[in-house]
């Protein structure tokens, strides 16, 4: 099957009978829901852009096994060039959507599972690689969007999965049958789930032998019996119900997160990728997290480009563009944003082949990348707010702008420089608001902190990979210390 167009993708998601709840109610047709639709549009962009000749090199790849063109989101990285193109593709999509386009979690899960299932089979004589490859071929052939779900609710963080008073705090196997397993639990913060055809589930932490039932990875379609989603609230989300296109800040694109519940879900044997091999849970987590921490050196940079552009525009509209401190703030924003990009490119360029044949990023540099992402977007947002002025949060609504009596007053008093309409000034202010503290702040700010693992998770990896003993030896040698 050729690559899907954006429209074909939307219709393919429409056909999936998902059980979705939002604001206390079941959503009859999620693809048509005004709060949810912008997040679907963000994934649609991964299909639309793949159709454009100018983006073909970044958005698609030739599958070495079938010789067919596939979407890069379904690609297994075979070189550092592939890893670099991945980051460039993500920056491009961040620029085009100013939102989380969600499809990366599947790509990162594919690449983590490719090498991990290979390693498990080699050590344990299992057939997970075969299972995984069969599913991957199906996903490639049908140009599917696949979610990669890792984060469990985790309950009492001081306790291991098997010690939790409520065993459902981590997804686990509740029944083993000859034809498969039955699982129960939940995955939190799932950005892509709602807009995916299939969902890959992985464990969220390293595990000990007592956690056997929790060391489980598998894939299920989103309309599987027993699977349902409760969509998370976002700041300013109900503005999307008001019918306008200014106050929402970004009318076309967005992202939403879901608590995905597995209420005794059956998984057939050939869709299982890990089932009780606890020693590999940590390996899978480390690889998936590494790839996703690389990803943030692309997607967040692309969204940062939009925010920097918005700050520069509002400076123009306010008549402040020539002020030296404004110019310097734009330089600082650019410096921070490009530093994140450097990290994304560096961990890709320093990637290495795994025994299974795909390429993995340099884990130390990928964790440094994400650690910087937990900080720099906050500073970029701070500077954007500084340049924008308080009007980004005190401006009247677009209903006031369009009101026969109030409209001329809003026009008059929110006017900036001559030649720029008040409406355009309001539009860019609302975009900055959206990225800083509206619906997109979930994807640009808080996700920068906690997505792909909270800051401490990267510090643990940096400690592990930093090789302090080797650095001590370097110092000893230079200092002339003999032992
Ligand atoms: Fe992709 Fe970034 Fe969203 Fe992760 S946060 S799914 S890398 S766009
Ligand atoms: Fe993410």
XYZ file of C-alpha atoms and ligand atoms in Angstrom:
492
model
C 0.000 0.000 0.000
C 1.370 3.478 -0.879
C 1.824 6.118 1.811
C -1.462 7.505 3.095
C -2.481 11.090 2.451
C -3.468 13.186 5.462
C -7.138 12.785 4.573
C -6.821 9.014 4.245
C -5.140 8.925 7.636
C -8.008 10.829 9.250
C -10.591 8.532 7.687
C -8.607 5.480 8.835
C -8.684 6.759 12.427
C -12.387 7.535 12.113
C -13.041 3.854 11.415
C -11.474 2.764 14.719
C -14.155 2.419 17.368
C -12.268 3.925 20.333
C -13.750 4.400 23.782
C -12.799 7.971 24.699
C -13.989 10.148 27.597
C -13.595 13.908 27.822
C -14.933 16.269 30.492
C -16.971 13.466 32.053
C -18.675 12.315 28.851
C -18.070 9.655 26.222
C -16.996 11.293 22.964
C -19.212 9.996 20.131
C -16.828 10.716 17.210
C -13.372 11.756 18.498
C -12.062 12.848 15.072
C -14.815 15.482 14.852
C -14.571 16.746 18.424
C -13.461 20.423 18.475
C -11.212 19.960 21.522
C -9.564 16.813 20.152
C -9.385 17.595 16.436
C -6.309 19.883 16.503
C -4.252 17.036 17.981
C -5.334 14.774 15.129
C -4.327 17.506 12.679
C -0.802 17.473 14.132
C -0.402 13.786 13.284
C -2.009 14.427 9.891
C 0.922 16.760 9.192
C 3.278 13.749 9.338
C 1.309 12.290 6.401
C 0.782 15.550 4.469
C 4.441 16.506 4.538
C 5.504 13.015 3.426
C 3.551 13.630 0.189
C 5.518 16.757 -0.695
C 8.543 16.303 -2.970
C 10.516 19.018 -1.147
C 10.330 17.052 2.103
C 10.664 13.546 0.672
C 14.264 13.104 1.818
C 13.436 13.949 5.431
C 9.919 12.558 5.720
C 10.423 9.212 3.998
C 12.989 6.434 3.797
C 13.526 3.389 1.621
C 12.915 0.245 3.627
C 15.984 -1.944 2.968
C 13.950 -5.132 3.407
C 11.089 -4.459 0.999
C 12.759 -1.783 -1.136
C 9.594 0.291 -0.694
C 9.242 3.906 0.332
C 7.998 4.229 3.903
C 7.250 7.120 6.216
C 10.366 7.887 8.282
C 8.276 7.532 11.436
C 8.153 3.794 10.669
C 11.843 3.534 9.828
C 14.501 1.485 11.594
C 17.604 3.682 11.754
C 20.408 2.010 9.790
C 23.035 4.776 9.975
C 23.960 7.975 11.756
C 22.552 9.722 8.695
C 19.153 8.179 9.503
C 19.447 9.379 13.118
C 20.296 12.924 11.989
C 17.457 12.996 9.459
C 15.068 11.934 12.198
C 15.963 15.024 14.266
C 15.722 17.304 11.224
C 12.309 15.866 10.392
C 11.139 16.560 13.940
C 12.361 20.150 13.811
C 10.513 20.633 10.530
C 7.278 19.263 12.002
C 7.661 21.380 15.150
C 7.988 24.429 12.901
C 4.918 23.468 10.863
C 2.596 22.581 13.759
C 3.917 24.419 16.863
C 2.635 21.374 18.717
C 3.465 17.778 19.613
C 2.856 15.676 16.500
C 2.896 12.478 18.549
C 4.102 9.956 16.034
C 7.686 9.880 17.357
C 6.869 7.632 20.307
C 6.062 4.793 17.910
C 9.290 5.359 15.965
C 11.267 5.388 19.203
C 9.509 2.252 20.460
C 10.219 0.491 17.128
C 13.920 1.181 17.348
C 14.184 0.296 21.044
C 12.249 -2.950 20.542
C 14.193 -3.905 17.418
C 17.480 -4.261 19.305
C 15.992 -5.338 22.659
C 13.848 -8.183 21.313
C 16.892 -9.354 19.332
C 18.966 -9.389 22.530
C 16.280 -11.186 24.547
C 15.875 -13.912 21.922
C 19.624 -14.432 21.791
C 19.848 -14.886 25.551
C 16.541 -16.612 26.319
C 15.652 -18.484 23.101
C 12.325 -16.627 22.817
C 10.738 -15.456 19.559
C 9.999 -11.835 20.372
C 12.086 -10.432 17.501
C 10.015 -12.457 15.039
C 6.791 -11.220 16.672
C 7.993 -7.662 16.629
C 9.201 -7.788 13.043
C 5.898 -9.198 11.872
C 4.080 -6.303 13.513
C 6.567 -3.735 12.194
C 6.123 -5.033 8.635
C 2.361 -4.644 9.056
C 2.797 -1.070 10.370
C 5.167 -0.149 7.523
C 2.998 -1.709 4.844
C -0.127 0.113 6.039
C 1.595 3.403 6.974
C 0.219 3.201 10.512
C 0.658 5.583 13.403
C 1.711 3.615 16.463
C 1.734 4.938 20.009
C 4.554 3.988 22.379
C 3.249 3.835 25.942
C 5.706 3.694 28.793
C 4.647 5.707 31.856
C 2.645 3.820 34.498
C 0.778 5.696 37.268
C 3.394 4.276 39.724
C 1.412 4.742 42.992
C 3.833 4.874 45.940
C 7.153 5.750 44.267
C 9.155 4.176 47.111
C 7.751 0.722 46.325
C 8.575 -1.700 43.483
C 5.705 -2.763 41.199
C 5.071 -6.041 43.063
C 5.054 -4.230 46.455
C 2.290 -1.764 45.583
C -0.854 -2.075 47.759
C -2.825 -1.780 44.515
C -1.219 -4.142 41.960
C -2.676 -2.155 39.052
C -0.285 0.780 39.579
C 1.897 -0.842 36.907
C 0.550 -2.675 33.846
C 0.852 -6.380 34.571
C -0.156 -9.838 33.433
C -3.180 -11.131 35.355
C -3.690 -14.340 33.405
C -1.512 -16.547 31.188
C -3.438 -18.564 28.609
C -2.220 -20.952 25.897
C -3.153 -18.380 23.234
C -1.905 -15.246 24.986
C -2.004 -13.088 28.107
C -4.535 -10.881 29.871
C -3.195 -7.547 31.182
C -4.485 -4.912 33.575
C -3.324 -1.437 34.627
C -2.984 1.974 33.002
C -0.553 4.199 31.142
C -0.554 7.918 31.953
C 0.211 11.055 29.859
C -0.325 9.258 26.538
C -0.034 11.998 23.920
C -0.391 9.957 20.793
C -2.829 7.252 21.899
C -6.001 8.952 20.720
C -4.675 9.430 17.191
C -2.940 6.087 16.719
C -3.965 2.885 14.989
C -2.028 0.680 17.404
C -0.443 1.037 20.820
C 2.855 -0.515 21.933
C 3.087 -0.953 25.699
C 6.465 -1.150 27.450
C 7.531 -1.293 31.103
C 8.452 2.000 32.732
C 11.332 1.034 35.079
C 14.061 -1.555 35.570
C 12.683 -4.608 37.381
C 13.771 -7.406 39.710
C 12.744 -11.091 39.384
C 9.815 -10.493 41.822
C 8.327 -8.107 39.241
C 7.981 -10.875 36.648
C 4.324 -10.172 35.891
C 5.128 -6.497 35.317
C 7.921 -7.048 32.801
C 5.611 -7.054 29.811
C 5.598 -5.461 26.373
C 3.020 -5.936 23.639
C 0.973 -4.192 20.976
C -2.803 -3.849 20.673
C -5.152 -1.940 18.357
C -6.861 1.057 19.948
C -10.313 -0.525 19.728
C -9.306 -3.581 21.740
C -11.958 -4.732 24.206
C -11.219 -3.421 27.709
C -9.066 -0.484 26.541
C -10.397 3.036 27.072
C -9.036 6.569 27.459
C -9.773 9.515 29.722
C -8.490 12.716 28.103
C -6.516 15.129 30.302
C -7.532 18.726 30.931
C -5.421 21.493 29.480
C -5.242 25.148 30.362
C -7.644 27.128 28.106
C -8.907 23.954 26.335
C -12.558 25.056 26.227
C -11.610 28.089 24.148
C -11.740 25.570 21.296
C -15.506 25.313 21.890
C -16.046 29.035 21.355
C -15.898 28.865 17.582
C -13.303 31.602 16.938
C -9.752 31.290 15.687
C -7.839 34.078 17.500
C -8.158 33.343 21.223
C -7.102 29.691 20.754
C -3.656 30.902 19.636
C -3.127 27.959 17.288
C -6.422 27.085 15.647
C -5.208 24.241 13.471
C -2.814 22.163 15.585
C -2.427 20.889 19.133
C -1.909 17.820 21.255
C -3.869 16.061 23.982
C -2.894 13.485 26.574
C -4.869 10.534 27.848
C -4.936 8.193 30.791
C -5.209 4.866 28.962
C -6.838 2.116 30.980
C -6.333 -1.610 30.323
C -9.217 -3.365 31.991
C -8.373 -7.048 31.489
C -7.175 -6.709 27.906
C -6.315 -9.880 25.989
C -3.075 -9.931 23.971
C -2.461 -12.833 21.551
C 0.934 -14.579 21.690
C 2.250 -13.163 18.415
C 1.789 -9.590 19.683
C 3.935 -10.064 22.806
C 7.503 -8.633 22.852
C 8.473 -9.236 26.500
C 6.807 -11.481 29.038
C 8.598 -12.040 32.321
C 12.254 -11.533 31.275
C 12.749 -8.919 34.004
C 16.451 -8.286 33.307
C 15.501 -6.741 29.946
C 12.879 -4.309 31.285
C 15.558 -1.754 32.193
C 17.329 -2.204 28.851
C 14.130 -1.472 26.944
C 13.382 1.581 29.095
C 16.910 2.935 28.668
C 16.869 2.557 24.887
C 13.369 3.956 24.378
C 14.088 6.880 26.718
C 17.408 7.498 24.927
C 15.733 7.718 21.516
C 12.966 9.927 22.882
C 15.470 12.235 24.595
C 17.177 12.602 21.213
C 13.749 13.427 19.714
C 13.376 16.473 21.963
C 16.463 17.987 20.341
C 14.301 18.201 17.191
C 10.634 18.742 18.039
C 11.069 21.285 20.815
C 13.558 23.215 18.675
C 11.009 23.472 15.866
C 8.349 24.767 18.256
C 10.994 27.100 19.712
C 11.543 28.503 16.202
C 7.854 29.466 16.077
C 7.993 31.073 19.529
C 11.123 33.059 18.669
C 9.451 34.177 15.441
C 6.338 35.209 17.386
C 8.443 37.214 19.871
C 10.259 38.978 17.022
C 6.933 39.724 15.310
C 5.335 41.187 18.407
C 8.425 43.350 18.905
C 7.856 44.655 15.358
C 4.152 45.223 16.041
C 4.897 47.021 19.321
C 7.485 49.273 17.699
C 10.198 47.836 19.954
C 12.236 45.886 17.404
C 15.098 48.364 17.342
C 15.602 48.417 21.113
C 18.990 46.860 21.835
C 17.709 44.775 24.777
C 14.989 43.280 22.554
C 17.538 42.370 19.910
C 19.714 40.812 22.606
C 16.799 38.785 23.993
C 16.115 37.375 20.527
C 19.802 36.464 20.242
C 19.647 34.706 23.613
C 16.498 32.782 22.614
C 18.166 31.702 19.387
C 21.339 30.687 21.218
C 19.376 28.518 23.647
C 17.239 26.957 20.938
C 20.192 26.148 18.686
C 22.075 24.661 21.638
C 19.241 22.125 21.975
C 19.515 21.374 18.272
C 23.284 20.880 18.624
C 22.565 18.259 21.286
C 20.020 16.461 19.099
C 22.404 16.389 16.136
C 25.437 15.472 18.254
C 23.874 12.422 19.928
C 22.764 11.286 16.451
C 26.126 11.848 14.737
C 27.805 9.921 17.567
C 25.371 7.014 17.177
C 26.648 3.447 16.892
C 25.386 0.183 15.395
C 23.781 -2.415 17.665
C 24.300 -6.143 17.192
C 20.778 -6.364 15.752
C 21.786 -3.994 12.939
C 20.014 -0.756 13.792
C 21.712 2.364 15.114
C 21.436 3.736 18.607
C 22.171 7.296 19.671
C 25.026 8.189 21.984
C 23.170 7.735 25.279
C 25.215 10.231 27.281
C 24.674 13.004 24.746
C 20.959 12.147 24.333
C 20.491 12.494 28.091
C 22.406 15.783 28.123
C 20.115 16.904 25.285
C 16.966 16.201 27.281
C 18.440 17.661 30.481
C 18.936 20.946 28.620
C 15.376 20.684 27.293
C 14.136 20.653 30.918
C 15.603 24.170 31.248
C 16.031 26.145 28.040
C 12.411 26.272 26.795
C 11.481 27.806 30.171
C 13.997 30.579 29.621
C 12.862 30.997 26.006
C 9.259 31.346 27.241
C 10.351 33.848 29.906
C 12.045 36.001 27.297
C 9.066 35.756 24.926
C 6.758 36.937 27.722
C 9.171 39.769 28.492
C 9.154 40.959 24.883
C 5.390 40.484 24.410
C 4.334 42.581 27.394
C 1.460 41.983 29.823
C -1.121 42.421 27.071
C -0.518 38.753 26.093
C -2.626 37.797 29.126
C -4.859 40.852 29.590
C -6.113 41.456 26.037
C -9.887 41.409 25.535
C -11.357 38.427 23.695
C -11.957 38.110 19.976
C -15.692 38.388 20.747
C -14.985 41.922 21.996
C -12.932 42.625 18.879
C -15.882 41.569 16.713
C -18.561 43.297 18.800
C -20.204 46.265 16.998
C -19.896 48.535 20.029
C -16.668 47.301 21.670
C -14.787 46.374 18.490
C -13.754 49.943 17.531
C -12.595 50.556 21.136
C -10.463 47.387 21.150
C -9.126 48.315 17.694
C -8.153 51.765 18.919
C -6.530 50.902 22.229
C -4.756 47.690 21.243
C -3.216 49.244 18.170
C 0.567 49.083 17.875
C 2.571 50.485 14.965
C 0.878 51.884 11.851
C 0.409 49.367 9.078
C -0.305 46.397 11.364
C -3.893 45.599 12.230
C -4.964 45.218 15.843
C -6.268 41.779 14.909
C -2.822 40.633 13.758
C -1.260 41.971 16.939
C -3.850 40.057 18.980
C -3.186 36.911 16.937
C 0.520 36.847 17.661
C -0.024 37.690 21.342
C -2.450 34.774 21.627
C 0.054 32.470 19.942
C 2.673 33.429 22.537
C 0.087 32.895 25.285
C -0.828 29.513 23.794
C 2.805 28.330 23.760
C 3.647 29.788 27.159
C 0.616 28.944 29.261
C -2.256 27.763 27.071
C -2.940 24.326 25.569
C 0.432 24.180 23.769
C 2.282 24.843 27.036
C 1.588 21.186 27.835
C 3.736 20.217 24.864
C 6.296 23.005 24.938
C 6.802 23.638 28.667
C 5.687 20.871 31.009
C 6.466 18.159 28.479
C 9.952 19.660 28.168
C 10.295 19.052 31.895
C 8.651 15.634 32.268
C 8.247 14.113 28.806
C 10.803 11.378 27.974
C 11.522 11.233 31.715
C 11.780 13.911 34.407
C 15.146 15.678 34.948
C 16.374 13.290 37.630
C 16.032 10.331 35.254
C 18.539 11.987 32.912
C 20.896 12.789 35.788
C 20.972 9.119 36.748
C 21.904 8.225 33.168
C 24.478 11.025 32.986
C 26.039 9.664 36.198
C 26.114 6.162 34.700
C 27.520 7.199 31.340
C 29.805 10.042 32.425
C 32.754 7.742 33.224
C 34.262 9.739 36.086
C 36.962 7.056 36.785
C 38.418 7.549 33.287
C 38.435 11.305 33.834
C 40.280 10.816 37.145
C 42.941 8.856 35.297
C 43.345 11.725 32.833
C 43.832 14.165 35.698
C 46.322 11.869 37.447
C 48.403 11.563 34.307
C 48.575 15.309 33.723
C 49.300 15.983 37.404
C 52.066 13.392 37.495
C 50.335 11.168 40.066
C 51.712 7.658 39.768
C 49.105 5.450 41.474
Fe 7.395 13.747 19.085
Fe 8.240 15.709 20.591
Fe 5.725 14.891 20.803
Fe 7.676 13.357 21.733
S 7.120 15.379 22.487
S 5.969 12.700 20.441
S 9.311 13.796 20.272
S 6.654 15.845 19.024
Fe 7.004 13.393 24.438
